[in-house]
GROMACS .gro file of C-alpha atoms in nm:
model
  371
    1MET     CA    1  11.543   0.590  -0.141
    2MET     CA    2  11.616   0.962  -0.157
    3VAL     CA    3  11.550   1.155  -0.473
    4LEU     CA    4  11.610   1.529  -0.514
    5ARG     CA    5  11.337   1.767  -0.631
    6MET     CA    6  11.383   2.103  -0.806
    7ASN     CA    7  11.292   2.394  -0.581
    8GLU     CA    8  11.060   2.567  -0.825
    9LEU     CA    9  10.838   2.264  -0.892
   10VAL     CA   10  10.477   2.262  -0.797
   11THR     CA   11  10.400   2.055  -0.494
   12PHE     CA   12  10.416   1.681  -0.525
   13PHE     CA   13  10.046   1.642  -0.456
   14SER     CA   14   9.940   1.875  -0.738
   15GLY     CA   15  10.140   1.654  -0.974
   16VAL     CA   16   9.957   1.351  -0.841
   17ILE     CA   17   9.619   1.516  -0.900
   18VAL     CA   18   9.708   1.599  -1.258
   19ALA     CA   19   9.834   1.244  -1.312
   20CYS     CA   20   9.509   1.098  -1.185
   21VAL     CA   21   9.311   1.314  -1.427
   22ILE     CA   22   9.531   1.196  -1.714
   23LEU     CA   23   9.489   0.832  -1.618
   24ALA     CA   24   9.114   0.874  -1.598
   25SER     CA   25   9.065   1.034  -1.936
   26PHE     CA   26   9.381   1.021  -2.143
   27VAL     CA   27   9.335   1.050  -2.516
   28GLU     CA   28   9.581   1.104  -2.797
   29VAL     CA   29   9.677   1.471  -2.814
   30GLN     CA   30   9.528   1.637  -3.120
   31VAL     CA   31   9.582   2.000  -3.217
   32VAL     CA   32   9.368   2.055  -3.524
   33ASP     CA   33   9.388   2.433  -3.484
   34ALA     CA   34   9.768   2.418  -3.496
   35ILE     CA   35   9.810   2.199  -3.806
   36HIS     CA   36   9.841   2.491  -4.043
   37SER     CA   37  10.075   2.672  -3.806
   38VAL     CA   38  10.332   2.390  -3.804
   39PRO     CA   39  10.411   2.247  -4.150
   40GLY     CA   40  10.698   2.026  -4.035
   41TYR     CA   41  10.939   1.938  -3.755
   42PHE     CA   42  11.314   1.885  -3.725
   43VAL     CA   43  11.473   1.666  -3.459
   44LEU     CA   44  11.823   1.665  -3.309
   45GLY     CA   45  11.961   1.475  -3.014
   46ASP     CA   46  12.016   1.127  -2.879
   47SER     CA   47  11.839   0.793  -2.846
   48THR     CA   48  11.535   0.947  -2.675
   49LEU     CA   49  11.440   1.084  -3.019
   50ASP     CA   50  11.632   0.856  -3.259
   51VAL     CA   51  11.398   0.694  -3.516
   52GLY     CA   52  11.656   0.480  -3.695
   53GLU     CA   53  11.952   0.705  -3.775
   54ASN     CA   54  12.190   0.457  -3.614
   55ASN     CA   55  12.062   0.179  -3.840
   56TYR     CA   56  12.293   0.328  -4.104
   57LEU     CA   57  12.598   0.338  -3.876
   58PRO     CA   58  12.760  -0.006  -3.839
   59ASN     CA   59  12.955   0.074  -3.522
   60ALA     CA   60  12.685   0.274  -3.341
   61TYR     CA   61  12.447   0.185  -3.060
   62HIS     CA   62  12.154  -0.002  -3.212
   63ALA     CA   63  11.794  -0.088  -3.137
   64ASN     CA   64  11.707  -0.247  -3.472
   65PHE     CA   65  11.631  -0.592  -3.333
   66PRO     CA   66  11.342  -0.751  -3.138
   67PRO     CA   67  11.172  -0.682  -2.907
   68TYR     CA   68  11.229  -0.311  -2.977
   69GLY     CA   69  10.928  -0.165  -3.155
   70GLU     CA   70  10.693  -0.450  -3.062
   71THR     CA   71  10.405  -0.248  -2.916
   72PHE     CA   72  10.320  -0.003  -3.194
   73PHE     CA   73  10.518  -0.085  -3.507
   74HIS     CA   74  10.525  -0.461  -3.435
   75ARG     CA   75  10.882  -0.466  -3.565
   76PRO     CA   76  11.212  -0.299  -3.474
   77THR     CA   77  11.261   0.036  -3.642
   78GLY     CA   78  11.574   0.162  -3.469
   79ARG     CA   79  11.380   0.348  -3.201
   80PHE     CA   80  11.506   0.279  -2.851
   81SER     CA   81  11.154   0.203  -2.731
   82ASN     CA   82  10.883  -0.060  -2.744
   83GLY     CA   83  10.690   0.179  -2.971
   84ARG     CA   84  10.674   0.549  -3.046
   85ASN     CA   85  10.898   0.809  -2.883
   86MET     CA   86  10.833   1.166  -2.786
   87GLY     CA   87  10.902   1.306  -3.132
   88ASP     CA   88  10.652   1.061  -3.285
   89PHE     CA   89  10.378   1.170  -3.044
   90ILE     CA   90  10.443   1.535  -3.124
   91ALA     CA   91  10.418   1.456  -3.495
   92GLN     CA   92  10.087   1.283  -3.442
   93ALA     CA   93   9.960   1.574  -3.237
   94LEU     CA   94  10.026   1.800  -3.534
   95ALA     CA   95   9.890   1.550  -3.789
   96LEU     CA   96  10.234   1.528  -3.948
   97PRO     CA   97  10.401   1.212  -4.081
   98PHE     CA   98  10.691   1.069  -3.883
   99ALA     CA   99  11.005   1.249  -3.993
  100PRO     CA  100  11.254   1.012  -4.156
  101PRO     CA  101  11.611   0.968  -4.031
  102TYR     CA  102  11.855   1.192  -4.218
  103LEU     CA  103  12.057   0.897  -4.346
  104GLN     CA  104  11.760   0.704  -4.485
  105PRO     CA  105  11.808   0.659  -4.858
  106ASN     CA  106  11.566   0.845  -5.088
  107ALA     CA  107  11.394   1.020  -4.796
  108THR     CA  108  11.214   1.350  -4.857
  109PHE     CA  109  11.245   1.628  -4.603
  110TYR     CA  110  10.960   1.864  -4.693
  111LYS     CA  111  10.779   1.796  -4.365
  112GLY     CA  112  11.089   1.746  -4.154
  113VAL     CA  113  11.383   1.520  -4.084
  114ASN     CA  114  11.528   1.345  -3.779
  115PHE     CA  115  11.902   1.375  -3.712
  116ALA     CA  116  11.896   1.224  -3.359
  117SER     CA  117  12.155   0.952  -3.301
  118GLY     CA  118  12.148   0.713  -3.005
  119GLY     CA  119  12.449   0.760  -2.780
  120SER     CA  120  12.529   1.112  -2.899
  121GLY     CA  121  12.608   1.402  -2.673
  122LEU     CA  122  12.674   1.772  -2.667
  123LEU     CA  123  13.044   1.703  -2.631
  124ASN     CA  124  13.248   1.526  -2.897
  125THR     CA  125  13.425   1.334  -2.622
  126THR     CA  126  13.103   1.149  -2.533
  127ASN     CA  127  13.086   0.805  -2.697
  128PRO     CA  128  13.326   0.900  -2.979
  129GLY     CA  129  13.276   0.690  -3.292
  130LEU     CA  130  12.955   0.534  -3.158
  131ALA     CA  131  12.708   0.808  -3.252
  132ILE     CA  132  12.668   1.130  -3.446
  133PRO     CA  133  12.751   1.416  -3.206
  134PHE     CA  134  12.538   1.727  -3.177
  135ASN     CA  135  12.769   1.955  -3.375
  136VAL     CA  136  12.774   1.711  -3.668
  137GLN     CA  137  12.392   1.688  -3.660
  138LEU     CA  138  12.386   2.066  -3.692
  139GLU     CA  139  12.603   2.041  -4.005
  140GLN     CA  140  12.363   1.783  -4.144
  141TYR     CA  141  12.074   2.021  -4.075
  142LYS     CA  142  12.253   2.301  -4.263
  143ASN     CA  143  12.284   2.063  -4.559
  144VAL     CA  144  11.908   2.002  -4.549
  145SER     CA  145  11.835   2.373  -4.515
  146THR     CA  146  12.044   2.443  -4.823
  147LEU     CA  147  11.864   2.168  -5.011
  148LEU     CA  148  11.524   2.306  -4.917
  149VAL     CA  149  11.619   2.651  -5.043
  150LYS     CA  150  11.740   2.499  -5.367
  151GLU     CA  151  11.423   2.293  -5.423
  152LEU     CA  152  11.156   2.521  -5.276
  153GLY     CA  153  11.306   2.864  -5.325
  154VAL     CA  154  11.419   3.109  -5.060
  155LEU     CA  155  11.078   3.237  -4.950
  156SER     CA  156  10.905   2.897  -4.933
  157ALA     CA  157  11.199   2.735  -4.753
  158HIS     CA  158  11.210   3.020  -4.500
  159GLU     CA  159  10.835   2.987  -4.443
  160LEU     CA  160  10.868   2.611  -4.385
  161ILE     CA  161  11.163   2.638  -4.145
  162SER     CA  162  11.038   2.936  -3.949
  163ARG     CA  163  10.696   2.779  -3.880
  164SER     CA  164  10.826   2.426  -3.804
  165LEU     CA  165  10.904   2.291  -3.460
  166PHE     CA  166  11.262   2.202  -3.373
  167LEU     CA  167  11.298   1.937  -3.104
  168ILE     CA  168  11.628   1.886  -2.917
  169SER     CA  169  11.698   1.623  -2.654
  170THR     CA  170  12.061   1.584  -2.561
  171GLY     CA  171  12.287   1.581  -2.256
  172ILE     CA  172  12.205   1.257  -2.072
  173ASN     CA  173  12.491   1.070  -2.237
  174ASP     CA  174  12.735   1.346  -2.144
  175ILE     CA  175  12.615   1.321  -1.784
  176ILE     CA  176  12.619   0.940  -1.751
  177TYR     CA  177  12.885   0.819  -1.993
  178GLY     CA  178  13.096   1.131  -2.009
  179TYR     CA  179  13.101   1.208  -1.637
  180LEU     CA  180  12.968   0.930  -1.409
  181THR     CA  181  13.167   0.650  -1.569
  182SER     CA  182  13.483   0.857  -1.613
  183PRO     CA  183  13.683   0.895  -1.289
  184THR     CA  184  13.943   1.097  -1.478
  185THR     CA  185  13.680   1.354  -1.581
  186GLN     CA  186  13.547   1.373  -1.224
  187ILE     CA  187  13.898   1.449  -1.099
  188ARG     CA  188  13.948   1.723  -1.355
  189TYR     CA  189  13.604   1.887  -1.322
  190ASN     CA  190  13.339   1.926  -1.056
  191ALA     CA  191  12.976   1.903  -1.168
  192THR     CA  192  12.938   2.278  -1.222
  193GLN     CA  193  13.256   2.299  -1.427
  194TYR     CA  194  13.157   1.997  -1.639
  195ILE     CA  195  12.826   2.138  -1.760
  196ILE     CA  196  12.980   2.465  -1.877
  197PRO     CA  197  13.108   2.325  -2.210
  198MET     CA  198  12.779   2.135  -2.249
  199LEU     CA  199  12.586   2.459  -2.224
  200GLU     CA  200  12.826   2.636  -2.459
  201SER     CA  201  12.766   2.365  -2.716
  202TYR     CA  202  12.390   2.394  -2.668
  203LYS     CA  203  12.397   2.774  -2.700
  204SER     CA  204  12.605   2.755  -3.016
  205GLY     CA  205  12.362   2.504  -3.161
  206ILE     CA  206  12.061   2.724  -3.095
  207GLU     CA  207  12.238   3.020  -3.253
  208THR     CA  208  12.311   2.807  -3.560
  209LEU     CA  209  11.948   2.700  -3.590
  210TYR     CA  210  11.825   3.056  -3.546
  211ALA     CA  211  12.065   3.183  -3.811
  212SER     CA  212  11.920   2.933  -4.057
  213GLY     CA  213  11.563   3.040  -3.989
  214ALA     CA  214  11.442   2.829  -3.693
  215ARG     CA  215  11.204   3.021  -3.466
  216LYS     CA  216  11.022   2.756  -3.258
  217ILE     CA  217  11.260   2.537  -3.056
  218VAL     CA  218  11.187   2.287  -2.777
  219LEU     CA  219  11.461   2.173  -2.541
  220PHE     CA  220  11.390   1.854  -2.344
  221GLY     CA  221  11.543   1.820  -1.998
  222GLU     CA  222  11.725   1.497  -1.935
  223GLY     CA  223  11.522   1.354  -1.648
  224VAL     CA  224  11.632   1.201  -1.318
  225ALA     CA  225  11.970   1.085  -1.445
  226GLY     CA  226  12.081   0.933  -1.116
  227CYS     CA  227  11.783   0.694  -1.099
  228LYS     CA  228  11.800   0.537  -1.444
  229PRO     CA  229  11.838   0.154  -1.420
  230VAL     CA  230  12.178   0.170  -1.589
  231VAL     CA  231  12.293   0.406  -1.308
  232ARG     CA  232  12.124   0.227  -1.022
  233VAL     CA  233  12.292  -0.100  -1.117
  234LEU     CA  234  12.627   0.067  -1.040
  235ASN     CA  235  12.512   0.168  -0.691
  236ASN     CA  236  12.346  -0.139  -0.534
  237SER     CA  237  12.017  -0.054  -0.711
  238GLN     CA  238  11.997   0.285  -0.539
  239CYS     CA  239  11.982   0.627  -0.702
  240VAL     CA  240  12.309   0.818  -0.737
  241ASN     CA  241  12.221   1.149  -0.584
  242PHE     CA  242  12.521   1.350  -0.689
  243LEU     CA  243  12.422   1.269  -1.048
  244ASN     CA  244  12.071   1.397  -0.975
  245LYS     CA  245  12.224   1.717  -0.845
  246LEU     CA  246  12.412   1.747  -1.171
  247ALA     CA  247  12.092   1.686  -1.370
  248ILE     CA  248  11.906   1.951  -1.166
  249GLU     CA  249  12.186   2.203  -1.217
  250TYR     CA  250  12.197   2.128  -1.588
  251GLU     CA  251  11.821   2.173  -1.629
  252ALA     CA  252  11.824   2.492  -1.422
  253SER     CA  253  12.100   2.624  -1.650
  254LEU     CA  254  11.887   2.539  -1.954
  255LYS     CA  255  11.603   2.738  -1.806
  256HIS     CA  256  11.833   3.037  -1.757
  257MET     CA  257  11.951   3.000  -2.117
  258VAL     CA  258  11.589   2.993  -2.236
  259ASP     CA  259  11.521   3.319  -2.050
  260GLU     CA  260  11.831   3.484  -2.200
  261PHE     CA  261  11.749   3.386  -2.557
  262ASN     CA  262  11.381   3.481  -2.532
  263ALA     CA  263  11.470   3.819  -2.377
  264THR     CA  264  11.733   3.912  -2.632
  265ILE     CA  265  11.584   3.769  -2.953
  266PRO     CA  266  11.217   3.873  -2.974
  267ASP     CA  267  11.120   3.652  -3.268
  268LEU     CA  268  11.275   3.337  -3.120
  269HIS     CA  269  11.038   3.118  -2.915
  270LEU     CA  270  11.242   2.881  -2.699
  271VAL     CA  271  11.065   2.633  -2.468
  272LEU     CA  272  11.205   2.398  -2.203
  273ALA     CA  273  11.026   2.071  -2.123
  274HIS     CA  274  11.125   1.987  -1.766
  275GLY     CA  275  11.219   1.621  -1.800
  276TYR     CA  276  11.335   1.600  -1.440
  277ASN     CA  277  11.010   1.716  -1.287
  278ILE     CA  278  10.770   1.470  -1.444
  279GLU     CA  279  11.007   1.173  -1.413
  280TYR     CA  280  11.058   1.256  -1.046
  281ASP     CA  281  10.683   1.240  -0.988
  282MET     CA  282  10.667   0.904  -1.164
  283ILE     CA  283  10.951   0.762  -0.956
  284THR     CA  284  10.820   0.883  -0.620
  285ASN     CA  285  10.454   0.792  -0.677
  286PRO     CA  286  10.431   0.550  -0.970
  287GLN     CA  287  10.083   0.421  -0.877
  288SER     CA  288   9.925   0.758  -0.954
  289PHE     CA  289  10.041   0.715  -1.315
  290GLY     CA  290   9.930   0.354  -1.342
  291LEU     CA  291  10.286   0.227  -1.309
  292LYS     CA  292  10.383  -0.078  -1.108
  293ASN     CA  293  10.757  -0.058  -1.164
  294ALA     CA  294  10.963   0.262  -1.170
  295THR     CA  295  11.307   0.117  -1.105
  296ALA     CA  296  11.383  -0.169  -1.346
  297GLY     CA  297  11.363  -0.198  -1.723
  298CYS     CA  298  11.079  -0.398  -1.876
  299CYS     CA  299  11.331  -0.566  -2.105
  300GLY     CA  300  11.694  -0.663  -2.046
  301ALA     CA  301  11.910  -0.892  -1.840
  302GLY     CA  302  12.072  -0.890  -1.500
  303VAL     CA  303  12.004  -0.668  -1.201
  304LEU     CA  304  11.719  -0.430  -1.281
  305ASN     CA  305  11.737  -0.565  -1.638
  306ALA     CA  306  12.021  -0.315  -1.679
  307GLN     CA  307  12.340  -0.521  -1.699
  308TYR     CA  308  12.280  -0.621  -2.060
  309GLN     CA  309  12.083  -0.433  -2.324
  310CYS     CA  310  11.735  -0.549  -2.411
  311GLY     CA  311  11.736  -0.812  -2.686
  312THR     CA  312  12.112  -0.876  -2.682
  313LYS     CA  313  12.283  -1.205  -2.607
  314VAL     CA  314  12.418  -1.262  -2.261
  315PRO     CA  315  12.775  -1.397  -2.288
  316THR     CA  316  12.792  -1.774  -2.259
  317ASN     CA  317  13.041  -1.749  -1.973
  318VAL     CA  318  12.787  -1.558  -1.762
  319THR     CA  319  12.563  -1.787  -1.558
  320GLY     CA  320  12.233  -1.717  -1.386
  321ILE     CA  321  12.147  -1.416  -1.603
  322HIS     CA  322  11.892  -1.435  -1.882
  323GLN     CA  323  11.706  -1.194  -2.106
  324THR     CA  324  11.360  -1.113  -1.969
  325LEU     CA  325  11.065  -0.922  -2.110
  326CYS     CA  326  10.773  -0.800  -1.901
  327LYS     CA  327  10.418  -0.882  -2.009
  328HIS     CA  328  10.283  -0.531  -1.971
  329PRO     CA  329  10.530  -0.259  -2.075
  330SER     CA  330  10.277   0.015  -1.995
  331GLU     CA  331  10.314  -0.073  -1.628
  332HIS     CA  332  10.685   0.016  -1.639
  333LEU     CA  333  10.849   0.354  -1.637
  334TYR     CA  334  11.152   0.220  -1.824
  335TRP     CA  335  11.153   0.003  -2.132
  336ASP     CA  336  11.518  -0.096  -2.111
  337LEU     CA  337  11.822   0.010  -1.914
  338ILE     CA  338  11.766   0.382  -1.972
  339HIS     CA  339  11.478   0.462  -2.206
  340ASN     CA  340  11.111   0.524  -2.130
  341THR     CA  341  10.831   0.296  -2.238
  342GLU     CA  342  10.603   0.426  -2.511
  343TYR     CA  343  10.326   0.471  -2.253
  344VAL     CA  344  10.543   0.698  -2.038
  345ASP     CA  345  10.642   0.919  -2.332
  346ARG     CA  346  10.275   0.950  -2.423
  347VAL     CA  347  10.179   1.058  -2.070
  348GLN     CA  348  10.470   1.299  -2.047
  349LEU     CA  349  10.367   1.461  -2.372
  350GLN     CA  350  10.030   1.546  -2.214
  351TYR     CA  351  10.215   1.750  -1.950
  352TYR     CA  352  10.433   1.920  -2.211
  353TRP     CA  353  10.143   1.991  -2.445
  354ASP     CA  354   9.891   2.135  -2.203
  355GLY     CA  355  10.082   2.165  -1.876
  356ASN     CA  356  10.186   2.467  -1.672
  357ALA     CA  357  10.528   2.623  -1.630
  358SER     CA  358  10.635   2.367  -1.372
  359TYR     CA  359  10.651   2.108  -1.646
  360VAL     CA  360  10.706   2.317  -1.961
  361TYR     CA  361  10.851   2.668  -1.954
  362PRO     CA  362  10.769   2.950  -2.027
  363PHE     CA  363  10.460   2.814  -2.202
  364ASN     CA  364  10.338   2.477  -2.324
  365LEU     CA  365  10.378   2.316  -2.664
  366ARG     CA  366  10.021   2.381  -2.769
  367THR     CA  367  10.090   2.753  -2.729
  368LEU     CA  368  10.422   2.723  -2.913
  369ALA     CA  369  10.256   2.547  -3.205
  370LEU     CA  370  10.011   2.835  -3.243
  371VAL     CA  371  10.272   3.116  -3.224
   0.00000   0.00000   0.00000
């Protein structure tokens, strides 16, 4: 198996050493000194951060059925995980309650809100009608911002928003479902051309957030897109390297965008969590992270448990394929056909919270929280 590595990463072996330290003495991240610096958090993006938004959308992608949620919540919540996701771990690190989904009835948003919608993308052409796209999530956020001003007053609302963290994870669905599975799109655009409108959408979103008062924003890279189980199953269980090249180019472009924003807007603090880098290390040397399987989903059906979504019924006319669920999710990189296990998100947060610029750029989340 050949997997591409970003040029500016630290050496593979340094990543292994850090991983071993984490495995030996991992504890829940706590940032008591940052609690008063971060009064809330706001979340936009896709299923990697969705906490149940799609539960209120009848035609959307769903994860509100067993065995989703079994490890931590002991029930399905709408999270595309066996437990908590990255946003949840960041909330716990800041001693904040889990932010409710925007569409949840009677929810209060004084400590944050989650707009993330599983299946969404930066482009409106990605999974149309099946998720809330990024630009619509931004409109929802503006509604919340207006509401906070109305209920708290201008100064208090500005104080809340400017000190809160904004988490954004989006782009993987554009790359996989908007590009890989669309031969027409591949004919019209090469990889470089395709990510241009993605980046324009991202840039516009950051400008919108900044204009409404956001000052601390975290962008999450989209990982090793070409090695997700849902992609491998289309390529004889092997990674699709041209998709990894696209993921690398996309993440490098995000880094350039971070530099541009931070250089031109002094009071904006934009951080990039390198999703590709840490996932690459987990794929190439899973044992150092305590993982026994870095290719197949823990839950699902078919090849690599990626032909049918975890917990869904296999059609009666399909023979020899059954839903399976691993006994120890924490030994798997992937929970289902594309999403991390809770354990993996927890380990990755350690890198983002206290790691160096090879994993989170230009500084880590602990530093951002204290700005």
